[in-house]
Amino acid sequence: MSDSEHNARAWGHVVDFFDHERATSTQVYASEWFFLKDLLREGISVLDVGCAQGGFAGVLAENLKDFSYTGIDISPEMITRAKARHPSRAFHCVNESDWSAIAGRRFDLVLVLGILHLHETWRDTIARAWSHTAGTLLMDLREHEGPTIEDKTVSSFRMDFGGDATGACVRLPYVIVNSAEALAVVRRSSDGASRLSHYGYLHPVSGAAMTPMDKVMTNVWCVQR
Ligand SMILES: C[S@@+](CC[C@H](N)C(=O)[O-])C[C@H]1O[C@@H](n2cnc3c(N)ncnc32)[C@H](O)[C@@H]1O
C-alpha cells in the first residue's frame, strides 16, 4: 500500500471527531485567526485542502454572506460526511499527488491547515497548493530549531484521538521542520509571491504525538501573490 493510501485510510479512524470540532469561528486557532480575519471578503473563492467534514465552510458562513467554497480531502469517509453536512458546497476526494478534480482552477484563498505535519509529501503539497492560489495561501507547520524530523519511526501520530481504539496502532508521520528549512521550502514553493508572513507560538505537542519533542512552534504561514 502506498503512503497516500495508508494515510487516507488512517483518517477514516477519526471521522467522528470532526462531528463537533473545527467547525465554528470559536474553534479556529488564534494563530489562524490572526491572518484569516483580515482575508475574509464578500464574494471570495476558497479552496480548503484537507477539509475533513468541511468545517471551514461553516466558519466562513458565520463571517460572510457570499463566498464559494471547494473542499478536497484524501479520505472518502470525510468527503461523504462533508457533502451531507454542506450540500450546497463542492467537495472532491483526491489522492495526495493527484488533484485533477480541480485542474486549472485558482482560488482567492487556499487553506492548508492541520495536514502538512501529518504526511510525507508535505513539500509537494505546499507547491501544489500554491499553483492553485490566485491570492493568498494560508498553511501551518510544526517547527523547531533542531534538524527536521520526518522519520515515522522517530516521530509519529496515533489515530485514536477520535475515540476509536483500533486507531492506536495506525500511525502517521509527525513532521517537525527545522525553522530555517521551513522558510526555505515556503520561499522555494511560492514563486511570484509578493509577501510572506508567519505567526505562531510554542505549544505542547498533541497528546496523540509520539515524538522526542515536548513543545513545538505551531506556525501559520501566509503567502500572498
Ligand atoms: C487534522 S484534519 C484537518 C481538518 C481541517 N483542515 C482543520 O484544520 O480543521 C486533516 C484532514 O486532512 C485530510 N488530509 C490529510 N492529508 C491530506 C493531504 N495530503 N491532502 C488532502 N487531504 C489530506 C485528512 O483526511 C483529514 O480529513
CSV table of C-alpha atoms and ligand atoms in Angstrom, one decimal:
chain,number,residue,atom,x,y,z
A,1,MET,CA,0.0,0.0,0.0
A,2,SER,CA,1.3,3.5,-0.9
A,3,ASP,CA,1.8,6.1,1.9
A,4,SER,CA,-1.0,8.1,0.3
A,5,GLU,CA,-3.4,5.1,0.5
A,6,HIS,CA,-2.3,4.3,4.1
A,7,ASN,CA,-2.8,7.9,5.1
A,8,ALA,CA,-6.3,8.1,3.5
A,9,ARG,CA,-7.4,5.0,5.4
A,10,ALA,CA,-5.8,6.3,8.6
A,11,TRP,CA,-8.1,9.4,8.6
A,12,GLY,CA,-11.1,7.0,8.5
A,13,HIS,CA,-10.4,6.2,12.2
A,14,VAL,CA,-11.1,9.8,13.3
A,15,VAL,CA,-14.1,10.9,11.1
A,16,ASP,CA,-16.4,11.3,14.1
A,17,PHE,CA,-14.0,13.7,15.9
A,18,PHE,CA,-14.9,16.3,13.3
A,19,ASP,CA,-18.6,16.0,14.0
A,20,HIS,CA,-18.1,18.6,16.7
A,21,GLU,CA,-14.6,20.0,16.2
A,22,ARG,CA,-13.1,22.7,14.0
A,23,ALA,CA,-16.5,23.9,12.6
A,24,THR,CA,-17.1,27.3,14.2
A,25,SER,CA,-15.2,30.6,14.4
A,26,THR,CA,-14.5,29.9,18.1
A,27,GLN,CA,-12.7,26.7,17.2
A,28,VAL,CA,-10.3,28.5,14.8
A,29,TYR,CA,-6.9,28.7,16.5
A,30,ALA,CA,-5.5,32.1,17.4
A,31,SER,CA,-2.6,31.6,15.0
A,32,GLU,CA,-5.0,31.0,12.1
A,33,TRP,CA,-7.5,33.8,13.0
A,34,PHE,CA,-4.5,36.2,13.2
A,35,PHE,CA,-4.4,36.1,9.4
A,36,LEU,CA,-7.9,34.8,8.5
A,37,LYS,CA,-9.8,37.7,10.0
A,38,ASP,CA,-8.2,40.1,7.5
A,39,LEU,CA,-8.6,37.8,4.5
A,40,LEU,CA,-12.4,37.4,4.6
A,41,ARG,CA,-14.0,39.4,1.8
A,42,GLU,CA,-17.5,39.1,0.3
A,43,GLY,CA,-17.5,37.1,-2.9
A,44,ILE,CA,-14.3,35.3,-2.2
A,45,SER,CA,-13.5,31.9,-3.6
A,46,VAL,CA,-11.9,29.4,-1.2
A,47,LEU,CA,-10.1,26.1,-1.6
A,48,ASP,CA,-9.8,24.1,1.6
A,49,VAL,CA,-7.1,21.3,1.2
A,50,GLY,CA,-7.7,18.6,3.9
A,51,CYS,CA,-11.2,19.9,4.5
A,52,ALA,CA,-12.3,16.9,6.7
A,53,GLN,CA,-16.1,17.4,7.2
A,54,GLY,CA,-15.9,20.9,5.6
A,55,GLY,CA,-15.7,22.7,8.9
A,56,PHE,CA,-14.3,25.9,7.4
A,57,ALA,CA,-17.4,26.2,5.2
A,58,GLY,CA,-19.2,26.7,8.5
A,59,VAL,CA,-16.6,29.2,9.7
A,60,LEU,CA,-16.8,31.2,6.5
A,61,ALA,CA,-20.6,31.2,6.7
A,62,GLU,CA,-20.5,32.7,10.1
A,63,ASN,CA,-18.5,35.6,8.8
A,64,LEU,CA,-19.6,36.1,5.1
A,65,LYS,CA,-22.8,36.3,3.2
A,66,ASP,CA,-21.4,35.4,-0.2
A,67,PHE,CA,-18.5,33.1,-0.9
A,68,SER,CA,-17.7,30.0,-2.9
A,69,TYR,CA,-16.1,27.0,-1.1
A,70,THR,CA,-14.4,23.9,-2.5
A,71,GLY,CA,-13.1,21.3,-0.2
A,72,ILE,CA,-10.7,18.5,-1.1
A,73,ASP,CA,-9.6,15.6,1.1
A,74,ILE,CA,-7.9,12.2,0.7
A,75,SER,CA,-10.4,10.4,3.0
A,76,PRO,CA,-13.6,9.2,1.2
A,77,GLU,CA,-15.4,9.0,4.6
A,78,MET,CA,-14.6,12.6,5.4
A,79,ILE,CA,-15.9,13.7,1.9
A,80,THR,CA,-19.1,11.7,2.3
A,81,ARG,CA,-19.8,13.4,5.7
A,82,ALA,CA,-18.8,16.8,4.3
A,83,LYS,CA,-21.3,16.5,1.4
A,84,ALA,CA,-24.1,15.6,3.8
A,85,ARG,CA,-23.2,18.5,6.1
A,86,HIS,CA,-22.8,21.2,3.5
A,87,PRO,CA,-24.9,20.1,0.5
A,88,SER,CA,-24.5,23.4,-1.3
A,89,ARG,CA,-20.7,23.3,-1.4
A,90,ALA,CA,-18.3,21.4,-3.7
A,91,PHE,CA,-16.3,18.5,-2.3
A,92,HIS,CA,-13.9,16.2,-4.0
A,93,CYS,CA,-12.0,13.1,-2.8
A,94,VAL,CA,-8.4,13.3,-4.1
A,95,ASN,CA,-5.1,11.5,-4.0
A,96,GLU,CA,-2.2,13.2,-2.2
A,97,SER,CA,-0.5,13.7,-5.5
A,98,ASP,CA,-3.5,14.0,-7.9
A,99,TRP,CA,-5.8,17.0,-7.6
A,100,SER,CA,-7.1,16.6,-11.2
A,101,ALA,CA,-10.6,17.3,-9.8
A,102,ILE,CA,-9.7,20.9,-9.6
A,103,ALA,CA,-7.3,21.0,-12.6
A,104,GLY,CA,-6.7,24.5,-13.9
A,105,ARG,CA,-8.6,26.3,-11.1
A,106,ARG,CA,-7.2,29.1,-8.9
A,107,PHE,CA,-8.8,30.4,-5.8
A,108,ASP,CA,-8.6,33.7,-3.9
A,109,LEU,CA,-7.8,32.0,-0.7
A,110,VAL,CA,-6.3,28.5,-0.3
A,111,LEU,CA,-6.3,26.9,3.2
A,112,VAL,CA,-3.9,24.0,4.0
A,113,LEU,CA,-4.5,23.7,7.8
A,114,GLY,CA,-3.7,20.7,10.1
A,115,ILE,CA,-2.2,18.5,7.4
A,116,LEU,CA,1.3,19.4,6.5
A,117,HIS,CA,2.9,18.0,9.7
A,118,LEU,CA,1.0,14.7,9.1
A,119,HIS,CA,2.1,13.4,5.7
A,120,GLU,CA,5.3,12.5,4.0
A,121,THR,CA,4.9,14.6,0.8
A,122,TRP,CA,4.2,17.9,2.6
A,123,ARG,CA,6.7,19.9,0.5
A,124,ASP,CA,4.9,18.8,-2.7
A,125,THR,CA,1.6,19.7,-1.2
A,126,ILE,CA,2.8,23.3,-0.5
A,127,ALA,CA,3.9,23.7,-4.1
A,128,ARG,CA,0.7,22.2,-5.4
A,129,ALA,CA,-1.5,24.4,-3.2
A,130,TRP,CA,0.4,27.5,-4.4
A,131,SER,CA,-0.3,26.6,-8.0
A,132,HIS,CA,-4.0,26.8,-7.2
A,133,THR,CA,-3.6,30.1,-5.3
A,134,ALA,CA,-4.7,33.3,-7.0
A,135,GLY,CA,-4.4,35.5,-3.9
A,136,THR,CA,-3.4,34.1,-0.6
A,137,LEU,CA,-2.2,30.7,0.7
A,138,LEU,CA,-2.6,30.1,4.4
A,139,MET,CA,-1.0,27.0,5.9
A,140,ASP,CA,0.6,25.7,9.1
A,141,LEU,CA,3.7,23.8,10.0
A,142,ARG,CA,5.2,22.4,13.3
A,143,GLU,CA,8.7,23.7,13.7
A,144,HIS,CA,11.7,23.7,15.9
A,145,GLU,CA,15.3,24.9,15.9
A,146,GLY,CA,16.9,21.4,15.6
A,147,PRO,CA,17.2,19.2,12.5
A,148,THR,CA,14.0,18.4,10.6
A,149,ILE,CA,12.4,15.2,12.0
A,150,GLU,CA,10.3,13.3,9.5
A,151,ASP,CA,11.1,9.6,10.1
A,152,LYS,CA,7.9,8.0,11.3
A,153,THR,CA,9.8,5.5,13.5
A,154,VAL,CA,11.1,8.5,15.4
A,155,SER,CA,8.1,10.9,15.4
A,156,SER,CA,4.6,9.7,14.7
A,157,PHE,CA,0.9,10.5,15.3
A,158,ARG,CA,-1.6,7.9,16.7
A,159,MET,CA,-5.0,7.8,15.1
A,160,ASP,CA,-7.1,7.0,18.2
A,161,PHE,CA,-7.7,10.6,19.2
A,162,GLY,CA,-11.3,10.4,18.0
A,163,GLY,CA,-12.1,7.6,20.5
A,164,ASP,CA,-11.7,4.7,18.1
A,165,ALA,CA,-9.2,2.4,20.0
A,166,THR,CA,-8.4,0.5,16.8
A,167,GLY,CA,-6.6,3.6,15.5
A,168,ALA,CA,-3.9,3.3,18.3
A,169,CYS,CA,-1.7,1.2,16.1
A,170,VAL,CA,-2.3,3.3,13.0
A,171,ARG,CA,0.4,5.9,12.6
A,172,LEU,CA,1.1,9.0,10.5
A,173,PRO,CA,4.4,10.7,10.5
A,174,TYR,CA,4.5,13.7,12.9
A,175,VAL,CA,6.8,16.0,10.9
A,176,ILE,CA,8.7,18.7,12.8
A,177,VAL,CA,10.5,21.0,10.4
A,178,ASN,CA,13.7,23.0,11.2
A,179,SER,CA,12.6,26.6,11.1
A,180,ALA,CA,15.2,27.7,8.6
A,181,GLU,CA,14.2,24.8,6.3
A,182,ALA,CA,10.5,25.8,6.7
A,183,LEU,CA,11.4,29.3,5.4
A,184,ALA,CA,13.4,27.9,2.6
A,185,VAL,CA,10.7,25.4,1.5
A,186,VAL,CA,8.0,28.0,1.6
A,187,ARG,CA,10.1,30.5,-0.4
A,188,ARG,CA,11.1,27.9,-2.9
A,189,SER,CA,7.5,26.7,-3.4
A,190,SER,CA,5.9,30.1,-3.8
A,191,ASP,CA,7.3,31.6,-6.9
A,192,GLY,CA,6.0,35.0,-7.6
A,193,ALA,CA,4.9,35.7,-4.0
A,194,SER,CA,4.9,39.4,-3.1
A,195,ARG,CA,4.6,39.0,0.7
A,196,LEU,CA,5.4,36.2,3.1
A,197,SER,CA,4.4,36.4,6.8
A,198,HIS,CA,4.2,33.9,9.6
A,199,TYR,CA,2.8,33.9,13.1
A,200,GLY,CA,2.9,31.2,15.7
A,201,TYR,CA,3.7,30.2,19.3
A,202,LEU,CA,5.5,27.5,21.3
A,203,HIS,CA,2.9,24.9,22.1
A,204,PRO,CA,2.9,21.4,23.8
A,205,VAL,CA,2.7,18.7,21.2
A,206,SER,CA,-0.6,17.0,20.6
A,207,GLY,CA,-1.4,14.1,23.0
A,208,ALA,CA,-1.6,11.8,20.0
A,209,ALA,CA,2.0,12.6,19.0
A,210,MET,CA,4.8,10.1,19.9
A,211,THR,CA,7.8,12.3,19.4
A,212,PRO,CA,11.1,13.3,21.1
A,213,MET,CA,9.9,16.9,21.5
A,214,ASP,CA,7.7,18.2,24.4
A,215,LYS,CA,6.9,21.5,22.6
A,216,VAL,CA,6.9,22.7,19.0
A,217,MET,CA,6.3,26.1,17.3
A,218,THR,CA,2.9,25.9,15.7
A,219,ASN,CA,3.5,28.4,12.9
A,220,VAL,CA,0.9,29.6,10.4
A,221,TRP,CA,2.3,30.9,7.1
A,222,CYS,CA,0.6,33.5,5.0
A,223,VAL,CA,1.8,33.7,1.4
A,224,GLN,CA,0.4,36.4,-0.9
A,225,ARG,CA,0.8,36.9,-4.7
B,1,LIG,C1,-6.4,17.3,11.2
B,1,LIG,S1,-7.6,17.2,9.9
B,1,LIG,C2,-7.7,19.0,9.5
B,1,LIG,C3,-9.0,19.4,9.0
B,1,LIG,C4,-9.1,20.9,8.8
B,1,LIG,N1,-8.2,21.3,7.7
B,1,LIG,C5,-8.8,21.7,10.0
B,1,LIG,O1,-7.8,22.4,10.0
B,1,LIG,O2,-9.6,21.6,11.0
B,1,LIG,C6,-6.8,16.6,8.5
B,1,LIG,C7,-7.7,16.3,7.3
B,1,LIG,O3,-6.9,16.4,6.1
B,1,LIG,C8,-7.0,15.3,5.3
B,1,LIG,N2,-5.7,15.1,4.7
B,1,LIG,C9,-4.6,14.6,5.3
B,1,LIG,N3,-3.5,14.7,4.5
B,1,LIG,C10,-4.0,15.2,3.3
B,1,LIG,C11,-3.4,15.5,2.0
B,1,LIG,N4,-2.1,15.3,1.8
B,1,LIG,N5,-4.2,16.1,1.1
B,1,LIG,C12,-5.5,16.3,1.3
B,1,LIG,N6,-6.2,16.0,2.5
B,1,LIG,C13,-5.4,15.5,3.5
B,1,LIG,C14,-7.4,14.2,6.3
B,1,LIG,O4,-8.2,13.1,5.6
B,1,LIG,C15,-8.3,14.9,7.3
B,1,LIG,O5,-9.6,15.0,6.9
